[in-house]
Coordinates of C-alpha atoms in Angstrom, one line a residue:
M10 CA 112.3 111.4 93.1
A11 CA 109.3 108.7 94.9
K12 CA 109.0 109.4 98.4
K13 CA 109.6 106.8 101.0
I14 CA 106.5 105.9 103.0
L15 CA 107.9 103.3 105.4
E16 CA 111.1 103.1 106.4
V17 CA 112.6 100.5 108.8
N18 CA 116.1 100.9 110.2
D19 CA 118.5 98.2 111.8
I20 CA 115.4 96.3 114.1
H21 CA 116.4 93.6 116.1
S22 CA 113.2 91.9 117.6
Y23 CA 112.7 89.2 119.9
Y24 CA 110.0 86.0 120.9
G25 CA 111.7 85.8 124.5
H26 CA 115.4 84.7 124.1
I27 CA 115.1 84.1 120.6
H28 CA 116.4 86.9 118.6
A29 CA 113.7 86.6 115.5
L30 CA 114.9 90.0 113.4
K31 CA 118.2 90.4 113.2
G32 CA 119.1 93.9 112.1
I33 CA 116.3 94.3 109.7
S34 CA 116.2 97.3 107.0
L35 CA 114.0 98.2 104.1
Y36 CA 112.0 100.9 102.7
V37 CA 108.8 100.7 100.8
E38 CA 108.5 104.1 98.2
E39 CA 104.7 105.4 97.6
G40 CA 103.4 103.6 95.1
E41 CA 105.2 100.3 95.0
I42 CA 104.9 96.5 95.8
V43 CA 107.7 95.3 97.9
S44 CA 108.1 91.5 98.3
L45 CA 109.3 89.7 101.4
I46 CA 110.2 86.4 100.0
G47 CA 111.8 83.5 102.2
S48 CA 111.2 80.6 103.7
N49 CA 108.7 79.4 107.3
G50 CA 110.4 81.0 109.7
A51 CA 112.9 83.4 107.8
G52 CA 110.7 86.6 110.0
K53 CA 108.9 87.7 107.2
S54 CA 105.6 87.8 109.5
T55 CA 107.8 89.4 112.3
T56 CA 108.7 91.6 110.3
L57 CA 105.1 92.9 109.5
R58 CA 104.0 92.6 113.2
T59 CA 106.8 94.7 114.4
I60 CA 106.0 97.6 111.8
S61 CA 102.6 97.1 113.2
G62 CA 103.1 97.7 116.6
L63 CA 101.9 93.7 117.7
M64 CA 105.2 93.2 118.6
H65 CA 108.1 96.3 119.8
P66 CA 112.0 96.0 118.4
R67 CA 114.6 96.1 121.4
S68 CA 116.5 98.2 118.7
G69 CA 116.3 100.4 115.6
S70 CA 113.7 102.7 114.2
I71 CA 110.3 102.5 112.3
N72 CA 109.4 105.5 110.3
L73 CA 106.0 106.0 108.6
G74 CA 106.0 109.3 106.3
G75 CA 108.1 111.1 108.8
T76 CA 106.6 110.2 112.0
D77 CA 108.3 107.4 114.3
I78 CA 106.5 105.0 115.4
T79 CA 108.6 102.4 116.5
H80 CA 107.0 102.2 120.0
M81 CA 103.3 102.8 119.2
E82 CA 100.6 100.7 119.9
P83 CA 98.7 99.1 117.0
H84 CA 95.8 101.1 117.0
I85 CA 97.8 104.0 116.9
I86 CA 100.0 103.1 114.3
V87 CA 96.6 101.8 112.1
S88 CA 95.1 105.1 112.4
N89 CA 98.0 106.7 111.2
G90 CA 97.6 104.7 107.9
V91 CA 99.2 101.3 108.6
G92 CA 96.9 98.5 107.0
H93 CA 97.9 94.9 108.0
V94 CA 96.2 91.7 107.0
P95 CA 97.8 88.9 109.2
E96 CA 98.2 85.5 108.3
G97 CA 95.1 83.9 108.9
R98 CA 93.1 86.9 108.2
G99 CA 92.0 87.3 111.6
I100 CA 88.2 87.7 110.4
F101 CA 85.5 87.9 113.6
P102 CA 83.4 84.8 112.5
K103 CA 80.6 85.7 114.4
L104 CA 80.1 89.0 112.5
S105 CA 78.4 89.7 109.8
V106 CA 80.6 90.9 106.4
R107 CA 79.3 94.3 107.4
E108 CA 80.0 94.1 110.8
N109 CA 83.3 93.1 110.1
L110 CA 84.0 95.9 107.4
D111 CA 82.6 98.6 110.2
M112 CA 85.1 97.1 112.6
G113 CA 87.8 98.0 110.3
A114 CA 86.7 101.8 110.8
Y115 CA 86.1 101.8 114.5
T116 CA 88.5 104.7 114.6
I117 CA 85.9 106.8 112.3
N118 CA 83.3 108.1 113.7
D119 CA 81.4 109.4 110.4
T120 CA 78.5 107.5 109.6
P121 CA 78.3 108.7 105.7
K122 CA 82.2 108.4 105.4
N123 CA 82.1 104.9 106.4
S124 CA 79.6 103.9 103.9
E125 CA 81.2 105.5 100.9
R126 CA 84.0 103.2 102.2
I127 CA 81.9 100.4 102.0
E128 CA 80.9 100.7 98.8
Q129 CA 84.6 100.9 97.3
V130 CA 84.8 97.9 99.1
F131 CA 81.7 96.2 97.4
T132 CA 82.7 97.5 94.0
L133 CA 86.3 95.8 94.5
F134 CA 84.4 92.7 95.8
P135 CA 81.4 92.0 94.7
R136 CA 81.0 89.1 96.5
L137 CA 81.2 90.4 99.4
K138 CA 78.1 92.4 98.8
E139 CA 76.0 89.4 97.7
R140 CA 76.6 87.8 101.3
V141 CA 76.5 91.2 103.4
D142 CA 74.4 90.0 106.2
Q143 CA 76.4 86.3 106.2
Y144 CA 78.7 85.6 109.2
G145 CA 82.0 86.0 108.3
G146 CA 82.7 82.5 109.6
T147 CA 80.4 80.8 107.0
L148 CA 82.6 82.6 103.6
S149 CA 84.9 80.3 101.8
G150 CA 88.8 80.9 102.6
G151 CA 88.8 83.1 99.2
E152 CA 85.7 84.8 100.2
Q153 CA 87.4 85.3 104.0
Q154 CA 90.6 86.7 102.3
M155 CA 88.7 89.5 100.5
L156 CA 86.7 90.3 103.6
A157 CA 90.2 90.8 105.8
I158 CA 91.6 92.8 103.1
G159 CA 88.2 94.4 102.5
R160 CA 88.5 95.4 105.9
S161 CA 91.7 97.2 106.5
L162 CA 91.0 99.4 103.6
M163 CA 88.1 100.6 105.6
L164 CA 90.7 103.4 106.9
N165 CA 92.0 104.1 103.6
P166 CA 96.2 103.3 104.4
R167 CA 99.1 105.0 103.1
I168 CA 100.8 101.0 102.9
L169 CA 98.8 98.1 103.0
M170 CA 100.7 95.1 104.8
L171 CA 99.5 91.4 103.4
D172 CA 100.8 88.4 105.1
E173 CA 100.4 85.4 102.6
P174 CA 97.5 86.4 101.1
S175 CA 97.1 83.1 98.7
M176 CA 97.6 80.7 101.8
G177 CA 94.6 77.5 101.8
L178 CA 93.5 79.2 98.7
A179 CA 92.7 77.2 95.4
P180 CA 94.7 78.3 92.2
V181 CA 92.1 80.4 90.7
L182 CA 91.3 82.1 93.5
V183 CA 95.4 82.9 94.0
E184 CA 94.9 84.3 91.0
L185 CA 92.2 86.3 91.6
I186 CA 93.2 87.5 95.4
F187 CA 96.9 88.7 93.0
D188 CA 94.4 90.3 90.3
I189 CA 93.3 92.6 92.9
I190 CA 96.3 93.4 94.4
K191 CA 97.7 94.5 91.3
K192 CA 94.6 96.5 91.0
L193 CA 95.0 98.2 94.3
N194 CA 98.5 99.2 93.8
K195 CA 97.5 100.4 90.4
D196 CA 94.5 102.6 92.2
G197 CA 97.2 103.9 94.5
T198 CA 97.6 102.0 97.2
T199 CA 101.5 100.6 98.4
I200 CA 101.7 97.2 99.3
L201 CA 104.1 95.7 101.5
L202 CA 103.7 91.8 100.7
V203 CA 104.9 88.7 102.4
E204 CA 104.1 85.5 100.5
Q205 CA 105.1 81.6 100.2
N206 CA 104.3 81.7 96.6
A207 CA 107.4 83.7 95.7
Q208 CA 106.6 83.3 91.7
M209 CA 103.4 85.5 92.0
A210 CA 105.0 88.1 94.6
L211 CA 107.7 88.6 92.4
S212 CA 105.3 88.5 88.9
I213 CA 103.6 91.7 90.5
A214 CA 106.5 93.2 92.9
H215 CA 108.3 96.2 91.9
R216 CA 111.2 95.8 94.2
G217 CA 111.7 92.7 96.7
Y218 CA 114.0 91.4 100.0
V219 CA 115.0 88.0 100.7
L220 CA 115.1 87.3 104.3
Q221 CA 117.1 84.0 106.1
T222 CA 117.0 84.0 109.6
G223 CA 116.3 87.0 110.8
N224 CA 118.5 88.7 108.3
I225 CA 118.1 90.2 104.7
V226 CA 120.5 88.6 102.4
L227 CA 120.0 90.3 99.2
T228 CA 117.4 92.9 97.8
D229 CA 116.7 94.1 94.1
T230 CA 114.1 94.3 92.0
A231 CA 111.8 92.0 91.1
D232 CA 112.7 91.2 88.1
K233 CA 116.7 90.6 88.7
L234 CA 115.8 88.7 91.6
K235 CA 113.4 86.7 89.4
K236 CA 116.9 86.0 87.5
N237 CA 119.1 85.6 90.3
E238 CA 120.5 81.8 91.0
M239 CA 119.8 81.7 94.6
V240 CA 116.4 82.4 94.3
Q241 CA 115.7 80.9 91.3
K242 CA 116.9 77.3 93.1
S243 CA 115.7 78.1 96.9
Y244 CA 112.6 79.7 96.0
L245 CA 111.2 79.2 92.8
G246 CA 112.0 76.1 92.1
I247 CA 113.9 75.9 88.7
E248 CA 117.3 74.3 89.1

């Protein structure tokens, strides 16, 4: 039986008086790609922000491989093995590619290990190696997304959370990013994926959850979700 890396149990999160997540429960097993799909404002990014500690739920619990991380601070959650690539990438535009990657491993005081991890990132993203001394802000959108993913991989996370990795990218780069996500998963990285492009997300996921206004309204295998009439009409553009 597969081991559950992440368990989210009945979390309620708020922005001030706005009830953003209304009892979200989900799990991710080791080796899976699990996708969260839904329209803008459904609560997908808020779910990731709550898991990574950028905001704390008022109630409910979040368990990472047997450890309660519900009220931990973000840097502690990162060090426990949660990588989070936020919407908009969040790279440091005035730092070089190498400096951005070094920032991803700021909790590890081990220069040889950091150098080894950087080389692993460069193997995955050869373009970043070509631009190692270039400022992050001068990279193309696709290269910035590669850098954001690479930075999160520097701590060898137990689970990698990706928030809208295809946003703003040309179709050819979307294909490239999704090929990279599949490769990461094939190499053993567990992934929780938020993606507006539901067709692409479900094409690589094992399972999925559908969110509407802070609630999970449907969960199933990715194959079954692709065949679901509501999902087809609302998210896949199939009448």
